């Protein structure tokens, strides 16, 4: 858990001891979830926000026709989810989160962020300031996703997604399989597979099972007008 807390932006500027003290004061709890299990459902009251400690989860929403749309895929220890819904003042989350693999998560009661405790401890105030910064970055990320999904052709969307998730060595951050990528981009899996194969044949990417390597990121930037 300490490794996840060290890299989680919610605990930025805190020592491990300060982070543990904040969590004890907040009433936070760690829970384990099997692959495919529900961490919270669309109709559940938004009482807690969560920090991923191990594994991977997907934030989803069901359409009236029963089709599942993946809103976000989270697989990095220290990543947050559910935090936006805690502060909206609505009766339910309005989305669900599923464990894509065996996962452990830290749930923090949302009420902890509404005011500092009676002791006026500086670490509590620090965590609240960190949350404001997280929301600012979240707003920027959502703006970029809207731009990605409205960028035009499937090829341009794919190029933008792969560039955003790539590692410095040219490969994207692992985690999304083909089905998850298709759901994220709002296309069918066969359409996605055909486009990936076409981009491979043109030398724009290399396919190695679940992983995708980008041998020439500059070519993809030109394709989707992605900023340097």
Coordinates of N, CA and C in Angstrom, one line a residue:
X1 N 0.8 -1.2 0.0 CA 0.0 0.0 0.0 C 0.9 1.3 0.0
X2 N 2.0 1.2 0.7 CA 2.8 2.4 0.8 C 3.3 2.9 -0.5
X3 N 3.6 2.0 -1.4 CA 4.1 2.4 -2.7 C 3.0 3.1 -3.5
X4 N 1.8 2.6 -3.4 CA 0.7 3.3 -4.1 C 0.4 4.7 -3.5
X5 N 0.5 4.8 -2.2 CA 0.3 6.1 -1.6 C 1.4 7.1 -2.0
X6 N 2.6 6.6 -2.1 CA 3.7 7.5 -2.5 C 3.5 8.2 -3.8
X7 N 2.9 7.4 -4.8 CA 2.7 8.0 -6.1 C 1.3 8.5 -6.3
X8 N 0.4 8.4 -5.4 CA -0.9 8.9 -5.5 C -0.9 10.4 -5.3
X9 N -1.4 11.2 -6.3 CA -1.4 12.7 -6.1 C -2.2 13.2 -4.9
X10 N -3.1 12.4 -4.4 CA -3.9 12.8 -3.2 C -3.0 12.9 -2.0
X11 N -1.9 12.2 -2.0 CA -1.0 12.3 -0.8 C 0.3 13.0 -1.1
X12 N 0.3 13.9 -2.2 CA 1.5 14.6 -2.5 C 1.9 15.6 -1.4
X13 N 3.2 15.6 -1.2 CA 3.7 16.5 -0.1 C 3.6 15.9 1.3
X14 N 3.2 14.6 1.4 CA 3.1 14.0 2.7 C 4.1 12.9 2.9
X15 N 4.5 12.7 4.1 CA 5.3 11.6 4.4 C 4.4 10.4 4.6
X16 N 5.0 9.1 4.5 CA 4.2 7.9 4.7 C 3.4 8.0 6.0
X17 N 4.1 8.5 7.1 CA 3.4 8.5 8.4 C 2.2 9.5 8.4
X18 N 2.4 10.6 7.7 CA 1.3 11.6 7.6 C 0.2 11.1 6.8
X19 N 0.5 10.3 5.7 CA -0.6 9.7 4.9 C -1.4 8.7 5.8
X20 N -0.7 7.9 6.5 CA -1.3 6.9 7.3 C -2.2 7.5 8.4
X21 N -1.7 8.7 9.0 CA -2.5 9.4 10.0 C -3.8 9.9 9.4
X22 N -3.7 10.5 8.2 CA -4.9 11.0 7.5 C -5.9 9.9 7.3
X23 N -5.4 8.8 6.8 CA -6.3 7.7 6.5 C -7.0 7.1 7.8
X24 N -6.2 7.1 8.9 CA -6.8 6.6 10.1 C -7.9 7.6 10.6
X25 N -7.7 8.9 10.4 CA -8.6 9.9 10.8 C -9.9 9.9 9.9
X26 N -9.7 9.5 8.7 CA -10.8 9.5 7.7 C -11.8 8.3 7.8
X27 N -11.3 7.2 8.4 CA -12.1 6.0 8.4 C -12.0 5.2 7.1
X28 N -10.8 5.4 6.4 CA -10.6 4.7 5.2 C -10.5 3.2 5.4
X29 N -10.8 2.4 4.4 CA -10.8 0.9 4.5 C -10.3 0.3 3.2
X30 N -9.5 -0.8 3.3 CA -9.0 -1.5 2.2 C -9.9 -2.7 1.9
X31 N -10.3 -2.9 0.7 CA -11.1 -4.1 0.3 C -10.5 -4.8 -0.9
X32 N -10.7 -6.1 -0.9 CA -10.2 -7.0 -2.0 C -11.3 -7.4 -2.9
X33 N -11.1 -7.5 -4.2 CA -12.2 -7.8 -5.2 C -11.7 -8.8 -6.2
X34 N -12.5 -9.9 -6.4 CA -12.1 -10.9 -7.4 C -12.3 -10.3 -8.8
X35 N -11.7 -10.9 -9.8 CA -11.9 -10.5 -11.2 C -13.3 -10.6 -11.6
X36 N -13.9 -9.5 -12.2 CA -15.2 -9.5 -12.7 C -16.2 -9.0 -11.6
X37 N -15.8 -8.8 -10.4 CA -16.7 -8.4 -9.3 C -16.9 -6.9 -9.4
X38 N -18.0 -6.5 -8.8 CA -18.5 -5.1 -8.8 C -17.9 -4.4 -7.6
X39 N -17.2 -3.3 -7.8 CA -16.7 -2.5 -6.7 C -17.7 -1.5 -6.2
X40 N -18.4 -0.9 -7.1 CA -19.6 -0.2 -6.8 C -20.5 -0.1 -8.0
X41 N -21.8 0.0 -7.8 CA -22.8 0.0 -8.9 C -23.3 1.4 -9.2
X42 N -24.0 1.5 -10.3 CA -24.6 2.8 -10.8 C -25.5 3.4 -9.8
X43 N -26.3 2.5 -9.1 CA -27.3 3.1 -8.1 C -26.8 3.2 -6.7
X44 N -25.5 2.8 -6.5 CA -25.0 2.9 -5.1 C -24.8 4.4 -4.7
X45 N -25.1 4.8 -3.5 CA -24.8 6.1 -3.0 C -23.3 6.4 -3.0
X46 N -22.9 7.6 -3.5 CA -21.5 8.0 -3.6 C -20.9 8.4 -2.3
X47 N -20.6 7.5 -1.5 CA -20.1 7.8 -0.1 C -18.6 7.8 -0.1
X48 N -17.9 7.1 -1.0 CA -16.5 7.0 -0.9 C -15.8 7.2 -2.3
X49 N -14.6 7.7 -2.2 CA -13.7 7.7 -3.4 C -12.7 6.7 -3.2
X50 N -12.0 6.3 -4.2 CA -11.2 5.1 -4.2 C -9.8 5.3 -4.7
X51 N -8.8 4.6 -4.1 CA -7.4 4.6 -4.7 C -7.1 3.2 -5.0
X52 N -6.7 3.0 -6.3 CA -6.3 1.6 -6.7 C -4.9 1.2 -6.1
X53 N -4.9 0.1 -5.4 CA -3.6 -0.4 -4.8 C -3.0 -1.5 -5.6
X54 N -3.8 -2.4 -6.1 CA -3.3 -3.5 -7.0 C -4.4 -3.8 -8.0
X55 N -3.9 -4.3 -9.2 CA -4.9 -4.8 -10.2 C -5.3 -3.7 -11.2
X56 N -6.5 -4.0 -11.8 CA -7.0 -3.1 -12.8 C -8.5 -3.0 -12.7
X57 N -9.1 -1.9 -12.9 CA -10.6 -1.7 -12.9 C -11.0 -0.9 -14.1
X58 N -12.3 -1.1 -14.5 CA -12.9 -0.3 -15.5 C -14.1 0.5 -15.0
X59 N -14.2 1.8 -15.3 CA -15.4 2.6 -15.0 C -16.3 2.5 -16.2
X60 N -17.6 2.0 -16.0 CA -18.5 1.7 -17.0 C -19.9 2.4 -16.8
X61 N -20.6 2.4 -17.9 CA -22.0 2.8 -17.8 C -22.8 2.0 -18.8
X62 N -24.0 1.6 -18.4 CA -24.9 0.7 -19.2 C -25.9 1.6 -19.9
X63 N -26.1 1.4 -21.2 CA -27.1 2.1 -21.9 C -28.5 1.4 -21.7
X64 N -29.5 2.1 -22.1 CA -30.9 1.5 -22.0 C -31.0 0.2 -22.7
X65 N -30.2 0.0 -23.7 CA -30.3 -1.3 -24.5 C -29.4 -2.3 -23.9
X66 N -28.7 -2.0 -22.7 CA -27.8 -3.0 -22.1 C -26.4 -3.0 -22.6
X67 N -26.0 -2.1 -23.4 CA -24.7 -2.1 -23.9 C -23.8 -1.4 -23.0
X68 N -22.6 -2.0 -22.7 CA -21.7 -1.4 -21.7 C -20.7 -0.5 -22.4
X69 N -20.6 0.7 -21.9 CA -19.6 1.7 -22.5 C -18.5 1.9 -21.4
X70 N -17.3 1.7 -21.8 CA -16.2 1.9 -20.8 C -15.8 3.4 -20.8
X71 N -15.9 4.0 -19.7 CA -15.6 5.5 -19.6 C -14.1 5.7 -19.2
X72 N -13.5 4.7 -18.5 CA -12.1 4.8 -18.2 C -11.6 3.5 -17.8
X73 N -10.3 3.2 -18.0 CA -9.6 2.0 -17.6 C -8.5 2.4 -16.7
X74 N -8.5 1.8 -15.5 CA -7.5 2.3 -14.5 C -6.7 1.1 -14.1
X75 N -5.4 1.2 -14.3 CA -4.5 0.0 -14.0 C -3.2 0.4 -13.3
X76 N -3.1 1.6 -12.9 CA -1.8 2.1 -12.3 C -2.0 2.3 -10.8
X77 N -1.2 1.6 -9.9 CA -1.4 1.8 -8.5 C -1.3 3.3 -8.1
X78 N -2.2 3.7 -7.2 CA -2.2 5.1 -6.8 C -3.2 5.9 -7.6
X79 N -3.8 5.4 -8.7 CA -4.8 6.1 -9.4 C -6.1 6.2 -8.6
X80 N -6.8 7.3 -8.8 CA -8.1 7.5 -8.1 C -9.3 7.2 -9.1
X81 N -10.4 6.7 -8.5 CA -11.6 6.6 -9.2 C -12.8 6.9 -8.3
X82 N -13.9 7.3 -8.8 CA -15.1 7.6 -8.0 C -15.1 9.0 -7.4
X83 N -14.0 9.7 -7.5 CA -13.8 11.0 -6.7 C -14.8 12.1 -7.2
X84 N -15.0 12.1 -8.5 CA -15.9 13.2 -9.0 C -17.3 13.1 -8.4
X85 N -17.8 11.8 -8.4 CA -19.2 11.6 -8.0 C -19.5 11.9 -6.6
X86 N -18.5 11.8 -5.7 CA -18.7 12.0 -4.3 C -19.1 13.4 -4.0
X87 N -18.7 14.4 -4.9 CA -18.9 15.8 -4.6 C -20.0 16.4 -5.5
X88 N -20.7 15.6 -6.2 CA -21.8 16.1 -7.1 C -23.1 16.4 -6.4
X89 N -23.3 15.8 -5.2 CA -24.5 15.9 -4.4 C -25.7 15.2 -5.0
X90 N -25.4 14.1 -5.8 CA -26.5 13.3 -6.4 C -26.6 12.0 -5.6
X91 N -27.7 11.4 -5.8 CA -28.1 10.2 -4.9 C -27.3 8.9 -5.3
X92 N -26.7 8.8 -6.5 CA -26.0 7.6 -6.9 C -24.8 8.0 -7.7
X93 N -23.9 7.0 -7.8 CA -22.7 7.3 -8.6 C -23.1 7.5 -10.1
X94 N -24.0 6.8 -10.6 CA -24.4 7.0 -12.0 C -23.5 6.2 -13.0
X95 N -22.5 5.4 -12.4 CA -21.7 4.6 -13.2 C -21.3 3.4 -12.3
X96 N -20.7 2.4 -12.9 CA -20.2 1.3 -12.1 C -18.7 1.1 -12.3
X97 N -18.1 0.4 -11.4 CA -16.7 0.0 -11.5 C -16.5 -1.5 -11.3
X98 N -15.9 -2.1 -12.3 CA -15.7 -3.5 -12.3 C -14.2 -3.8 -12.2
X99 N -13.9 -4.9 -11.4 CA -12.5 -5.3 -11.3 C -12.2 -6.1 -12.6
X100 N -11.2 -5.6 -13.4 CA -10.7 -6.3 -14.6 C -9.8 -7.5 -14.3
X101 N -9.2 -7.5 -13.1 CA -8.3 -8.5 -12.6 C -8.5 -8.5 -11.0
X102 N -8.0 -9.5 -10.3 CA -8.0 -9.4 -8.9 C -7.5 -8.0 -8.4
X103 N -8.2 -7.3 -7.6 CA -7.8 -5.9 -7.3 C -8.0 -5.7 -5.8
X104 N -7.2 -4.8 -5.3 CA -7.3 -4.2 -3.9 C -7.4 -2.7 -4.0
X105 N -8.4 -2.2 -3.3 CA -8.7 -0.7 -3.4 C -8.8 -0.1 -2.0
X106 N -8.5 1.1 -1.9 CA -8.6 1.9 -0.7 C -9.8 2.8 -0.8
X107 N -10.8 2.7 0.0 CA -12.0 3.5 0.0 C -11.9 4.6 1.1
X108 N -12.0 5.9 0.7 CA -11.9 7.0 1.7 C -13.3 7.7 1.7
X109 N -13.9 7.9 2.9 CA -15.2 8.5 2.9 C -15.1 10.0 2.4
X110 N -16.1 10.3 1.6 CA -16.1 11.7 1.0 C -16.2 12.8 2.0
X111 N -16.9 12.5 3.1 CA -17.2 13.5 4.1 C -15.9 14.1 4.7
X112 N -14.8 13.3 4.6 CA -13.5 13.7 5.1 C -13.0 15.0 4.4
X113 N -13.4 15.3 3.2 CA -12.9 16.4 2.4 C -13.7 17.7 2.6
X114 N -14.8 17.6 3.3 CA -15.7 18.8 3.4 C -15.2 19.8 4.4
X115 N -14.4 19.4 5.4 CA -13.8 20.3 6.3 C -12.7 19.7 7.0
X116 N -11.8 20.5 7.6 CA -10.7 20.0 8.4 C -11.2 19.6 9.7
X117 N -10.4 18.7 10.4 CA -10.9 18.2 11.7 C -10.7 19.3 12.7
X118 N -11.2 19.1 13.9 CA -11.2 20.1 15.0 C -9.8 20.4 15.4
X119 N -8.8 19.5 15.1 CA -7.4 19.8 15.5 C -6.7 20.8 14.5
X120 N -7.4 21.0 13.4 CA -6.8 21.8 12.4 C -5.5 21.4 11.8
X121 N -5.3 20.0 11.7 CA -4.0 19.5 11.3 C -3.6 19.9 9.9
X122 N -2.4 20.2 9.6 CA -2.0 20.7 8.3 C -2.1 19.6 7.3
X123 N -1.9 18.3 7.6 CA -1.9 17.3 6.6 C -3.4 17.1 6.1
X124 N -4.4 17.3 6.9 CA -5.7 17.2 6.4 C -6.0 18.3 5.4
X125 N -5.6 19.6 5.7 CA -5.7 20.7 4.8 C -5.0 20.4 3.5
X126 N -3.8 19.8 3.6 CA -3.0 19.5 2.5 C -3.7 18.5 1.5
X127 N -4.4 17.5 2.1 CA -5.1 16.5 1.3 C -6.3 17.2 0.6
X128 N -6.9 18.1 1.2 CA -8.0 18.9 0.5 C -7.5 19.7 -0.6
X129 N -6.3 20.4 -0.4 CA -5.7 21.1 -1.5 C -5.3 20.2 -2.7
X130 N -4.7 19.0 -2.3 CA -4.4 18.1 -3.3 C -5.6 17.6 -4.2
X131 N -6.7 17.5 -3.5 CA -7.9 17.1 -4.2 C -8.3 18.1 -5.2
X132 N -8.2 19.4 -4.9 CA -8.5 20.5 -5.8 C -7.6 20.4 -7.1
X133 N -6.3 20.1 -6.8 CA -5.4 20.0 -8.0 C -5.8 18.8 -8.8
X134 N -6.2 17.7 -8.2 CA -6.6 16.5 -9.0 C -7.8 16.8 -9.9
X135 N -8.8 17.6 -9.3 CA -10.0 18.0 -10.1 C -9.6 18.8 -11.3
X136 N -8.6 19.7 -11.1 CA -8.1 20.5 -12.3 C -7.5 19.7 -13.4
X137 N -6.7 18.7 -13.0 CA -6.1 17.8 -14.0 C -7.2 16.9 -14.6
X138 N -8.2 16.5 -13.8 CA -9.3 15.7 -14.4 C -10.0 16.5 -15.4
X139 N -10.3 17.7 -15.2 CA -11.0 18.5 -16.2 C -10.2 18.6 -17.5
X140 N -8.9 18.8 -17.4 CA -8.1 18.8 -18.5 C -8.1 17.5 -19.3
X141 N -8.0 16.4 -18.6 CA -8.1 15.1 -19.2 C -9.4 14.9 -19.9
X142 N -10.5 15.3 -19.3 CA -11.8 15.1 -20.0 C -11.9 15.9 -21.3
X143 N -11.3 17.1 -21.2 CA -11.3 18.0 -22.4 C -10.5 17.3 -23.5
X144 N -9.4 16.7 -23.2 CA -8.6 16.0 -24.2 C -9.3 14.8 -24.7
X145 N -10.1 14.1 -23.9 CA -10.8 12.9 -24.4 C -11.9 13.3 -25.4
X146 N -12.6 14.4 -25.1 CA -13.6 14.9 -26.0 C -13.0 15.2 -27.3
X147 N -11.8 15.9 -27.3 CA -11.1 16.2 -28.5 C -10.7 15.0 -29.3
X148 N -10.3 13.9 -28.5 CA -9.9 12.7 -29.2 C -11.1 12.0 -29.9
X149 N -12.2 11.9 -29.2 CA -13.3 11.2 -29.7 C -14.0 11.9 -30.8
X150 N -13.7 13.2 -30.9 CA -14.3 14.0 -32.0 C -13.3 14.4 -33.1
X151 N -12.2 13.6 -33.1 CA -11.1 14.0 -34.0 C -11.3 13.5 -35.4
X152 N -12.4 12.7 -35.7 CA -12.6 12.3 -37.0 C -12.6 10.8 -37.2
X153 N -11.7 10.4 -38.1 CA -11.7 8.9 -38.5 C -11.2 8.1 -37.3
X154 N -11.5 6.8 -37.4 CA -11.0 5.8 -36.4 C -9.5 5.8 -36.4
X155 N -8.8 6.0 -37.5 CA -7.3 6.0 -37.5 C -6.8 7.2 -36.7
X156 N -7.4 8.3 -36.8 CA -6.9 9.5 -36.0 C -7.2 9.3 -34.5
X157 N -8.4 8.7 -34.2 CA -8.7 8.4 -32.8 C -7.7 7.4 -32.2
X158 N -7.4 6.4 -33.0 CA -6.4 5.4 -32.5 C -5.0 6.0 -32.3
X159 N -4.6 6.8 -33.3 CA -3.3 7.5 -33.2 C -3.2 8.3 -31.9
X160 N -4.3 9.1 -31.7 CA -4.3 9.9 -30.5 C -4.2 9.1 -29.2
X161 N -5.0 8.0 -29.1 CA -5.1 7.2 -28.0 C -3.7 6.5 -27.7
X162 N -3.1 6.0 -28.7 CA -1.8 5.3 -28.6 C -0.7 6.3 -28.2
X163 N -0.7 7.5 -28.7 CA 0.3 8.5 -28.3 C 0.1 8.9 -26.9
X164 N -1.1 9.0 -26.4 CA -1.4 9.4 -25.0 C -0.9 8.4 -24.1
X165 N -1.0 7.1 -24.5 CA -0.7 6.0 -23.5 C 0.7 5.4 -23.7
X166 N 1.5 5.9 -24.7 CA 2.8 5.3 -25.0 C 3.8 5.5 -23.9
X167 N 4.8 4.6 -23.9 CA 5.9 4.8 -23.0 C 7.1 5.4 -23.8
X168 N 8.1 5.9 -23.1 CA 9.2 6.6 -23.9 C 9.9 5.7 -24.9
X169 N 9.8 4.4 -24.7 CA 10.5 3.5 -25.6 C 9.6 3.2 -26.9
X170 N 8.4 3.8 -26.9 CA 7.6 3.7 -28.1 C 6.4 2.8 -27.9
X171 N 6.3 2.1 -26.8 CA 5.1 1.2 -26.5 C 4.2 1.9 -25.6
X172 N 2.9 1.7 -25.8 CA 1.9 2.3 -24.9 C 1.9 1.6 -23.5
X173 N 1.3 2.3 -22.5 CA 1.2 1.7 -21.2 C 0.3 0.4 -21.3
X174 N 0.8 -0.7 -20.8 CA 0.0 -1.9 -21.0 C -1.3 -1.9 -20.2
X175 N -2.3 -2.6 -20.5 CA -3.5 -2.7 -19.8 C -4.8 -2.8 -20.6
X176 N -4.9 -2.0 -21.7 CA -6.1 -2.1 -22.5 C -6.0 -3.3 -23.5
X177 N -6.9 -4.2 -23.5 CA -7.0 -5.1 -24.6 C -7.8 -4.6 -25.7
X178 N -8.0 -5.4 -26.8 CA -8.7 -4.9 -28.0 C -10.1 -4.5 -27.7
X179 N -10.8 -5.4 -26.9 CA -12.2 -5.1 -26.5 C -12.3 -3.8 -25.8
X180 N -11.4 -3.6 -24.8 CA -11.4 -2.3 -24.0 C -11.1 -1.1 -24.9
X181 N -10.2 -1.2 -25.8 CA -9.9 -0.1 -26.7 C -11.1 0.2 -27.6
X182 N -11.8 -0.8 -28.1 CA -13.0 -0.6 -28.9 C -14.1 0.1 -28.1
X183 N -14.3 -0.4 -26.9 CA -15.3 0.3 -26.1 C -15.0 1.7 -25.7
X184 N -13.7 2.0 -25.5 CA -13.3 3.3 -25.2 C -13.5 4.3 -26.3
X185 N -13.2 3.8 -27.6 CA -13.4 4.6 -28.8 C -14.8 4.6 -29.3
X186 N -15.6 3.7 -28.8 CA -17.0 3.6 -29.3 C -17.2 3.0 -30.6
X187 N -16.3 2.0 -30.9 CA -16.4 1.3 -32.2 C -16.5 -0.2 -31.9
X188 N -16.8 -1.0 -33.0 CA -16.8 -2.5 -32.8 C -15.4 -3.0 -32.8
X189 N -15.2 -4.2 -32.2 CA -13.9 -4.8 -32.1 C -13.4 -5.2 -33.5
X190 N -14.2 -5.8 -34.4 CA -13.7 -6.1 -35.7 C -13.2 -4.8 -36.5
X191 N -13.9 -3.7 -36.3 CA -13.4 -2.5 -37.0 C -12.1 -2.0 -36.4
X192 N -11.9 -2.1 -35.1 CA -10.7 -1.8 -34.5 C -9.6 -2.7 -35.0
X193 N -9.8 -4.0 -35.0 CA -8.8 -4.9 -35.4 C -8.4 -4.7 -36.9
X194 N -9.3 -4.4 -37.7 CA -9.0 -4.1 -39.1 C -8.1 -2.9 -39.2
X195 N -8.4 -1.9 -38.5 CA -7.6 -0.6 -38.6 C -6.2 -0.8 -38.0
X196 N -6.1 -1.6 -36.9 CA -4.8 -1.9 -36.3 C -4.0 -2.7 -37.3
X197 N -4.6 -3.6 -38.0 CA -3.8 -4.4 -39.0 C -3.4 -3.6 -40.2
X198 N -4.2 -2.6 -40.6 CA -3.9 -1.8 -41.7 C -2.7 -0.8 -41.3
X199 N -2.8 -0.3 -40.1 CA -1.7 0.6 -39.6 C -0.4 -0.2 -39.4
X200 N -0.5 -1.5 -39.0 CA 0.7 -2.3 -39.0 C 1.3 -2.5 -40.3
X201 N 0.4 -2.8 -41.3 CA 0.9 -3.1 -42.7 C 1.6 -1.8 -43.3
X202 N 1.2 -0.7 -42.8 CA 1.8 0.6 -43.3 C 3.0 1.0 -42.5
X203 N 3.4 0.3 -41.5 CA 4.5 0.6 -40.7 C 4.3 1.6 -39.6
X204 N 3.0 1.9 -39.3 CA 2.7 2.9 -38.3 C 2.8 2.4 -36.9
X205 N 2.7 1.1 -36.8 CA 2.8 0.4 -35.5 C 3.2 -1.0 -35.6
X206 N 3.6 -1.6 -34.5 CA 4.0 -3.0 -34.5 C 3.1 -3.7 -33.5
X207 N 2.5 -4.9 -33.8 CA 1.7 -5.6 -32.9 C 2.4 -6.8 -32.3
X208 N 2.5 -6.9 -31.0 CA 3.1 -8.0 -30.3 C 2.1 -8.5 -29.3
X209 N 1.2 -9.3 -29.7 CA 0.1 -9.8 -28.8 C -0.7 -8.6 -28.4
X210 N -0.8 -8.5 -27.0 CA -1.6 -7.5 -26.5 C -1.0 -6.1 -26.5
X211 N 0.4 -6.1 -26.7 CA 1.1 -4.8 -26.7 C 1.3 -4.3 -28.1
X212 N 1.4 -3.0 -28.1 CA 1.6 -2.3 -29.4 C 2.8 -1.4 -29.3
X213 N 3.7 -1.5 -30.2 CA 4.9 -0.6 -30.2 C 4.7 0.4 -31.3
X214 N 5.2 1.6 -31.0 CA 5.1 2.7 -32.0 C 6.5 3.1 -32.4
X215 N 6.9 2.6 -33.6 CA 8.2 2.8 -34.1 C 8.5 4.2 -34.5
X216 N 7.4 4.9 -34.9 CA 7.6 6.3 -35.4 C 6.5 7.2 -34.9
X217 N 6.6 7.7 -33.6 CA 5.5 8.5 -33.0 C 5.3 9.8 -33.8
X218 N 6.3 10.3 -34.5 CA 6.1 11.5 -35.2 C 5.1 11.3 -36.4
X219 N 5.1 10.2 -37.0 CA 4.2 9.9 -38.1 C 2.8 9.9 -37.5
X220 N 2.6 9.4 -36.3 CA 1.2 9.4 -35.7 C 0.8 10.8 -35.3
X221 N 1.8 11.6 -34.9 CA 1.5 13.0 -34.5 C 1.0 13.8 -35.8
X222 N 1.7 13.5 -36.9 CA 1.3 14.2 -38.1 C -0.1 13.7 -38.5
X223 N -0.4 12.4 -38.3 CA -1.7 11.9 -38.7 C -2.8 12.5 -38.0
X224 N -2.6 12.7 -36.7 CA -3.8 13.2 -35.9 C -3.5 14.7 -35.4
X225 N -2.5 15.3 -35.9 CA -2.2 16.7 -35.5 C -2.1 16.7 -33.9
X226 N -1.4 15.7 -33.4 CA -1.2 15.7 -31.9 C -0.1 16.6 -31.6
X227 N -0.2 17.4 -30.5 CA 0.8 18.4 -30.2 C 2.1 17.7 -29.6
X228 N 3.2 18.3 -29.9 CA 4.5 17.8 -29.3 C 4.5 18.0 -27.8

